PDB file of C-alpha atoms in Angstrom:
ATOM      1  CA  MET A  63     113.713  95.422  93.498  1.00 86.00           C
ATOM      2  CA  PHE A  64     113.965  92.072  93.339  1.00 92.00           C
ATOM      3  CA  THR A  65     111.848  89.098  91.612  1.00 91.00           C
ATOM      4  CA  GLY A  66     111.991  86.499  94.471  1.00 92.00           C
ATOM      5  CA  ILE A  67     113.844  84.168  93.072  1.00 94.00           C
ATOM      6  CA  ILE A  68     116.145  82.638  95.481  1.00 96.00           C
ATOM      7  CA  GLU A  69     120.141  82.757  94.847  1.00 96.00           C
ATOM      8  CA  SER A  70     121.537  81.122  97.370  1.00 96.00           C
ATOM      9  CA  VAL A  71     120.644  79.981 101.248  1.00 97.00           C
ATOM     10  CA  GLY A  72     123.422  81.653 103.898  1.00 97.00           C
ATOM     11  CA  THR A  73     123.912  80.321 107.334  1.00 98.00           C
ATOM     12  CA  VAL A  74     123.303  83.173 110.387  1.00 98.00           C
ATOM     13  CA  THR A  75     126.915  82.902 112.378  1.00 97.00           C
ATOM     14  CA  ASP A  76     126.738  85.828 114.474  1.00 96.00           C
ATOM     15  CA  LYS A  77     123.980  88.463 115.631  1.00 95.00           C
ATOM     16  CA  ALA A  78     124.574  91.104 117.822  1.00 94.00           C
ATOM     17  CA  PHE A  79     121.918  93.862 119.549  1.00 91.00           C
ATOM     18  CA  LEU A  80     123.317  97.054 119.427  1.00 90.00           C
ATOM     19  CA  ALA A  81     122.233 100.004 121.079  1.00 87.00           C
ATOM     20  CA  SER A  82     119.414 100.118 118.576  1.00 87.00           C
ATOM     21  CA  GLY A  83     118.697  97.714 115.850  1.00 91.00           C
ATOM     22  CA  LEU A  84     121.019  94.315 115.486  1.00 94.00           C
ATOM     23  CA  ARG A  85     123.856  93.218 113.301  1.00 96.00           C
ATOM     24  CA  ILE A  86     123.690  89.438 111.501  1.00 97.00           C
ATOM     25  CA  CYS A  87     126.464  87.739 109.963  1.00 97.00           C
ATOM     26  CA  ILE A  88     125.665  85.360 107.289  1.00 97.00           C
ATOM     27  CA  ASP A  89     128.190  82.695 105.318  1.00 97.00           C
ATOM     28  CA  THR A  90     127.214  82.646 101.861  1.00 96.00           C
ATOM     29  CA  GLY A  91     129.037  81.771  99.006  1.00 94.00           C
ATOM     30  CA  LEU A  92     127.651  84.915  96.968  1.00 92.00           C
ATOM     31  CA  ALA A  93     130.062  86.937  99.140  1.00 93.00           C
ATOM     32  CA  THR A  94     132.674  87.166  96.269  1.00 92.00           C
ATOM     33  CA  GLU A  95     130.061  88.584  94.038  1.00 91.00           C
ATOM     34  CA  LEU A  96     129.012  91.166  96.692  1.00 92.00           C
ATOM     35  CA  ARG A  97     130.430  94.945  96.994  1.00 92.00           C
ATOM     36  CA  ASP A  98     129.985  97.482 100.210  1.00 93.00           C
ATOM     37  CA  GLY A  99     126.644  99.066  99.979  1.00 94.00           C
ATOM     38  CA  GLU A 100     125.101  97.009  96.978  1.00 95.00           C
ATOM     39  CA  SER A 101     121.616  95.459  98.466  1.00 96.00           C
ATOM     40  CA  ILE A 102     120.253  92.276  99.513  1.00 97.00           C
ATOM     41  CA  ALA A 103     117.471  90.120 100.184  1.00 97.00           C
ATOM     42  CA  VAL A 104     117.742  88.493 103.250  1.00 98.00           C
ATOM     43  CA  ASN A 105     114.778  85.996 104.326  1.00 98.00           C
ATOM     44  CA  GLY A 106     113.012  88.973 102.236  1.00 97.00           C
ATOM     45  CA  VAL A 107     114.283  92.180 103.994  1.00 97.00           C
ATOM     46  CA  CYS A 108     116.362  94.383 101.761  1.00 97.00           C
ATOM     47  CA  LEU A 109     119.758  95.013 103.494  1.00 97.00           C
ATOM     48  CA  THR A 110     122.868  96.906 102.586  1.00 96.00           C
ATOM     49  CA  ALA A 111     125.550  94.325 102.514  1.00 95.00           C
ATOM     50  CA  VAL A 112     128.773  95.687 104.470  1.00 93.00           C
ATOM     51  CA  ALA A 113     132.385  94.080 105.881  1.00 93.00           C
ATOM     52  CA  ILE A 114     131.863  91.571 102.860  1.00 94.00           C
ATOM     53  CA  GLY A 115     135.202  89.147 103.269  1.00 90.00           C
ATOM     54  CA  GLN A 116     136.206  85.069 103.531  1.00 87.00           C
ATOM     55  CA  GLY A 117     132.833  84.481 102.023  1.00 94.00           C
ATOM     56  CA  ARG A 118     130.401  86.179 104.360  1.00 95.00           C
ATOM     57  CA  PHE A 119     128.994  89.570 104.869  1.00 96.00           C
ATOM     58  CA  GLU A 120     127.538  91.726 107.565  1.00 96.00           C
ATOM     59  CA  ALA A 121     124.463  93.856 107.785  1.00 96.00           C
ATOM     60  CA  ASP A 122     122.734  95.920 109.921  1.00 95.00           C
ATOM     61  CA  VAL A 123     119.146  95.938 110.798  1.00 96.00           C
ATOM     62  CA  SER A 124     117.159  99.003 111.822  1.00 95.00           C
ATOM     63  CA  PRO A 125     115.217  98.791 114.455  1.00 94.00           C
ATOM     64  CA  GLU A 126     112.164  99.340 112.446  1.00 93.00           C
ATOM     65  CA  THR A 127     112.617  96.464 109.948  1.00 94.00           C
ATOM     66  CA  VAL A 128     113.293  94.551 113.633  1.00 94.00           C
ATOM     67  CA  ARG A 129     110.073  95.655 114.691  1.00 92.00           C
ATOM     68  CA  VAL A 130     108.202  94.321 112.090  1.00 93.00           C
ATOM     69  CA  THR A 131     109.811  91.202 110.440  1.00 96.00           C
ATOM     70  CA  SER A 132     111.278  88.257 111.427  1.00 96.00           C
ATOM     71  CA  LEU A 133     114.712  88.729 111.297  1.00 96.00           C
ATOM     72  CA  ALA A 134     115.454  89.348 115.105  1.00 93.00           C
ATOM     73  CA  GLY A 135     114.541  85.589 116.032  1.00 94.00           C
ATOM     74  CA  LEU A 136     117.330  84.607 113.316  1.00 95.00           C
ATOM     75  CA  ASP A 137     120.493  82.817 116.076  1.00 94.00           C
ATOM     76  CA  ALA A 138     123.640  81.649 114.711  1.00 95.00           C
ATOM     77  CA  GLY A 139     123.055  78.308 112.824  1.00 95.00           C
ATOM     78  CA  SER A 140     119.976  79.592 111.269  1.00 96.00           C
ATOM     79  CA  THR A 141     119.137  79.585 106.999  1.00 97.00           C
ATOM     80  CA  VAL A 142     118.790  82.200 105.422  1.00 98.00           C
ATOM     81  CA  ASN A 143     116.982  82.787 101.974  1.00 98.00           C
ATOM     82  CA  LEU A 144     119.687  85.661  99.716  1.00 98.00           C
ATOM     83  CA  GLU A 145     118.621  86.786  96.656  1.00 96.00           C
ATOM     84  CA  ARG A 146     121.120  89.669  94.893  1.00 94.00           C
ATOM     85  CA  ALA A 147     118.952  92.677  93.626  1.00 90.00           C
ATOM     86  CA  LEU A 148     118.056  92.570  90.157  1.00 86.00           C
ATOM     87  CA  ALA A 149     120.412  94.035  87.345  1.00 80.00           C
ATOM     88  CA  ALA A 150     118.462  96.070  84.616  1.00 76.00           C
ATOM     89  CA  ASN A 151     119.184  93.369  81.952  1.00 77.00           C
ATOM     90  CA  GLY A 152     118.261  90.523  84.253  1.00 77.00           C
ATOM     91  CA  ARG A 153     115.757  87.764  83.432  1.00 78.00           C
ATOM     92  CA  PHE A 154     112.578  88.686  85.056  1.00 77.00           C
ATOM     93  CA  GLY A 155     111.367  85.240  87.135  1.00 78.00           C
ATOM     94  CA  GLY A 156     109.253  85.659  89.931  1.00 79.00           C
ATOM     95  CA  HIS A 157     106.968  89.089  90.658  1.00 86.00           C
ATOM     96  CA  VAL A 158     107.826  92.604  91.881  1.00 86.00           C
ATOM     97  CA  VAL A 159     109.271  92.130  95.127  1.00 88.00           C
ATOM     98  CA  GLN A 160     110.893  95.209  97.151  1.00 87.00           C
ATOM     99  CA  GLY A 161     111.806  94.052 100.476  1.00 92.00           C
ATOM    100  CA  HIS A 162     110.021  96.079 102.028  1.00 94.00           C
ATOM    101  CA  VAL A 163     108.045  93.154 104.213  1.00 95.00           C
ATOM    102  CA  ASP A 164     104.645  94.158 105.344  1.00 94.00           C
ATOM    103  CA  ASP A 165     104.408  92.023 108.373  1.00 95.00           C
ATOM    104  CA  VAL A 166     105.151  88.449 110.117  1.00 97.00           C
ATOM    105  CA  GLY A 167     103.056  85.109 109.045  1.00 97.00           C
ATOM    106  CA  THR A 168     103.062  81.722 111.265  1.00 97.00           C
ATOM    107  CA  VAL A 169     103.547  78.621 109.563  1.00 98.00           C
ATOM    108  CA  THR A 170     100.273  76.264 111.188  1.00 97.00           C
ATOM    109  CA  GLU A 171     101.141  73.245 108.906  1.00 96.00           C
ATOM    110  CA  ILE A 172     102.891  71.478 106.203  1.00 97.00           C
ATOM    111  CA  THR A 173     101.744  68.450 104.362  1.00 96.00           C
ATOM    112  CA  SER A 174     103.573  66.352 101.947  1.00 94.00           C
ATOM    113  CA  GLU A 175     101.777  65.425  98.901  1.00 91.00           C
ATOM    114  CA  VAL A 176     104.187  62.905  97.230  1.00 89.00           C
ATOM    115  CA  ASP A 177     106.681  65.104  96.067  1.00 90.00           C
ATOM    116  CA  PHE A 178     105.114  68.549  96.373  1.00 96.00           C
ATOM    117  CA  TRP A 179     104.829  70.280  99.790  1.00 97.00           C
ATOM    118  CA  ARG A 180     101.740  72.472 100.962  1.00 97.00           C
ATOM    119  CA  ILE A 181     102.583  75.512 103.293  1.00 97.00           C
ATOM    120  CA  LYS A 182      99.402  76.716 105.569  1.00 97.00           C
ATOM    121  CA  VAL A 183     101.041  80.208 106.880  1.00 98.00           C
ATOM    122  CA  ARG A 184      98.199  82.128 109.225  1.00 97.00           C
ATOM    123  CA  CYS A 185      98.645  85.940 108.563  1.00 95.00           C
ATOM    124  CA  PRO A 186      97.519  89.503 109.969  1.00 94.00           C
ATOM    125  CA  GLU A 187      94.416  89.972 108.880  1.00 92.00           C
ATOM    126  CA  GLU A 188      95.330  93.878 107.369  1.00 91.00           C
ATOM    127  CA  LEU A 189      97.555  91.622 104.660  1.00 93.00           C
ATOM    128  CA  LEU A 190      93.903  89.429 103.781  1.00 92.00           C
ATOM    129  CA  PRO A 191      92.834  91.690 101.118  1.00 90.00           C
ATOM    130  CA  TYR A 192      95.362  92.298  99.607  1.00 91.00           C
ATOM    131  CA  ILE A 193      95.638  88.133  99.351  1.00 93.00           C
ATOM    132  CA  VAL A 194      94.029  86.181  96.581  1.00 92.00           C
ATOM    133  CA  HIS A 195      93.481  83.185  95.153  1.00 93.00           C
ATOM    134  CA  LYS A 196      96.440  82.535  92.298  1.00 94.00           C
ATOM    135  CA  GLY A 197      98.411  85.470  92.890  1.00 93.00           C
ATOM    136  CA  ALA A 198     101.777  86.136  94.109  1.00 94.00           C
ATOM    137  CA  ILE A 199     103.195  86.656  97.484  1.00 96.00           C
ATOM    138  CA  ALA A 200     106.362  86.694  98.512  1.00 96.00           C
ATOM    139  CA  VAL A 201     107.197  84.264 101.346  1.00 97.00           C
ATOM    140  CA  ASP A 202     110.219  84.674 103.281  1.00 97.00           C
ATOM    141  CA  GLY A 203     111.489  86.284 100.425  1.00 97.00           C
ATOM    142  CA  ILE A 204     109.977  83.420  98.189  1.00 97.00           C
ATOM    143  CA  SER A 205     107.999  84.209  94.907  1.00 96.00           C
ATOM    144  CA  LEU A 206     105.228  81.910  95.701  1.00 97.00           C
ATOM    145  CA  THR A 207     101.995  81.643  94.084  1.00 96.00           C
ATOM    146  CA  VAL A 208      98.775  81.364  96.495  1.00 96.00           C
ATOM    147  CA  ALA A 209      96.784  78.113  96.146  1.00 95.00           C
ATOM    148  CA  LYS A 210      93.951  78.778  98.469  1.00 95.00           C
ATOM    149  CA  VAL A 211      92.760  81.364 101.138  1.00 95.00           C
ATOM    150  CA  GLU A 212      90.281  80.945 103.524  1.00 91.00           C
ATOM    151  CA  GLN A 213      89.265  81.975 107.371  1.00 88.00           C
ATOM    152  CA  GLY A 214      92.875  83.960 107.974  1.00 93.00           C
ATOM    153  CA  GLU A 215      95.123  82.070 106.453  1.00 96.00           C
ATOM    154  CA  PHE A 216      96.353  81.174 102.935  1.00 97.00           C
ATOM    155  CA  ASP A 217      98.023  78.047 101.439  1.00 96.00           C
ATOM    156  CA  VAL A 218     101.126  77.753  98.840  1.00 97.00           C
ATOM    157  CA  GLN A 219     102.381  74.595  97.197  1.00 95.00           C
ATOM    158  CA  ILE A 220     105.877  74.302  96.494  1.00 96.00           C
ATOM    159  CA  VAL A 221     107.475  72.275  94.216  1.00 96.00           C
ATOM    160  CA  PRO A 222     110.664  69.946  94.812  1.00 96.00           C
ATOM    161  CA  PHE A 223     112.625  72.467  93.027  1.00 96.00           C
ATOM    162  CA  THR A 224     112.273  75.439  95.281  1.00 96.00           C
ATOM    163  CA  TRP A 225     111.663  73.204  98.367  1.00 96.00           C
ATOM    164  CA  GLN A 226     115.666  72.004  97.709  1.00 96.00           C
ATOM    165  CA  HIS A 227     117.040  75.249  96.973  1.00 97.00           C
ATOM    166  CA  THR A 228     115.335  77.386  99.682  1.00 97.00           C
ATOM    167  CA  ASN A 229     115.116  77.269 103.544  1.00 97.00           C
ATOM    168  CA  LEU A 230     111.463  75.680 103.188  1.00 96.00           C
ATOM    169  CA  ASP A 231     112.721  72.569 104.270  1.00 94.00           C
ATOM    170  CA  SER A 232     113.963  73.733 107.849  1.00 94.00           C
ATOM    171  CA  ARG A 233     110.633  75.200 108.632  1.00 95.00           C
ATOM    172  CA  SER A 234     108.070  73.744 111.079  1.00 95.00           C
ATOM    173  CA  SER A 235     104.479  74.396 112.265  1.00 95.00           C
ATOM    174  CA  GLY A 236     104.843  77.711 114.296  1.00 96.00           C
ATOM    175  CA  ASP A 237     107.190  79.198 112.554  1.00 97.00           C
ATOM    176  CA  GLN A 238     107.209  83.003 111.431  1.00 97.00           C
ATOM    177  CA  VAL A 239     107.929  84.188 108.042  1.00 98.00           C
ATOM    178  CA  ASN A 240     108.237  87.499 106.439  1.00 98.00           C
ATOM    179  CA  LEU A 241     105.113  88.361 103.860  1.00 97.00           C
ATOM    180  CA  GLU A 242     105.549  90.815 101.317  1.00 96.00           C
ATOM    181  CA  CYS A 243     102.222  91.429  99.715  1.00 93.00           C
ATOM    182  CA  ASP A 244     101.853  91.744  95.564  1.00 87.00           C
ATOM    183  CA  ILE A 245     103.148  95.589  95.720  1.00 82.00           C
ATOM    184  CA  ILE A 246     100.137  96.242  92.242  1.00 82.00           C
ATOM    185  CA  GLY A 247      97.349  95.153  95.015  1.00 80.00           C
ATOM    186  CA  LYS A 248      99.012  97.697  98.050  1.00 80.00           C
ATOM    187  CA  TYR A 249      98.885 100.615  94.971  1.00 78.00           C
ATOM    188  CA  VAL A 250      95.600  99.996  94.350  1.00 84.00           C
ATOM    189  CA  GLY A 251      94.276  99.529  97.515  1.00 77.00           C
ATOM    190  CA  ARG A 252      95.718 103.576  98.101  1.00 77.00           C
ATOM    191  CA  ILE A 253      94.767 104.785  95.595  1.00 79.00           C
ATOM    192  CA  LEU A 254      91.065 103.872  96.482  1.00 81.00           C
ATOM    193  CA  GLY A 255      91.615 105.100  99.612  1.00 76.00           C
ATOM    194  CA  CYS A 256      91.042 101.316 101.557  1.00 64.00           C
ATOM    195  CA  SER A 257      94.390 100.953 102.308  1.00 60.00           C
ATOM    196  CA  SER A 258      94.799  98.910 105.323  1.00 56.00           C
ATOM    197  CA  LEU A 259      98.873  98.612 105.363  1.00 61.00           C
ATOM    198  CA  ASP A 260     100.723 101.306 107.151  1.00 53.00           C
ATOM    199  CA  LYS A 261     104.137  99.705 108.379  1.00 48.00           C
ATOM    200  CA  ASP A 262     105.967  98.847 105.455  1.00 47.00           C
ATOM    201  CA  VAL A 263     109.407  98.916 105.854  1.00 44.00           C
TER     202      VAL A 263
END
């Protein structure tokens, strides 16, 4: 489990397509604190770290994860948000993030508002029931608060610290981002028999 509080921004150094799925290699200072087999969220996707060494790690991405996330679009030089799994005695600073992406959204607008930024994201229709005003959503693994929801899009406002310590400063209109809705809302939808999500990874 994760909290959406990004620990580091890594850089993709290599991506190799396998017979099915792919393997990515990421440079990061967090590599010294990882062990083979540990979970790490990469742009909000829970992956397993392997082949750790010399300031980098590798991770395999399954065909299903390739299908429903934006990871296949990463190239050498792409920056990615990284968060290790929450320790049992760790501080819970964001919200419950599983690393199971619901779908991919598209950035439609980034607006500077003096010291802050507002990002507008178009999302698939089936996610809209789970995106609520002032509710939580993970965007590329970042725990954010929904500022507005309207006409198939939602807005989030970004504070300076988040802008400077995530990969959001490299985003532009048209970019794809991984979206994970609040798990509590998804459970309620399932219990009430009105869930519109059936392809979580």
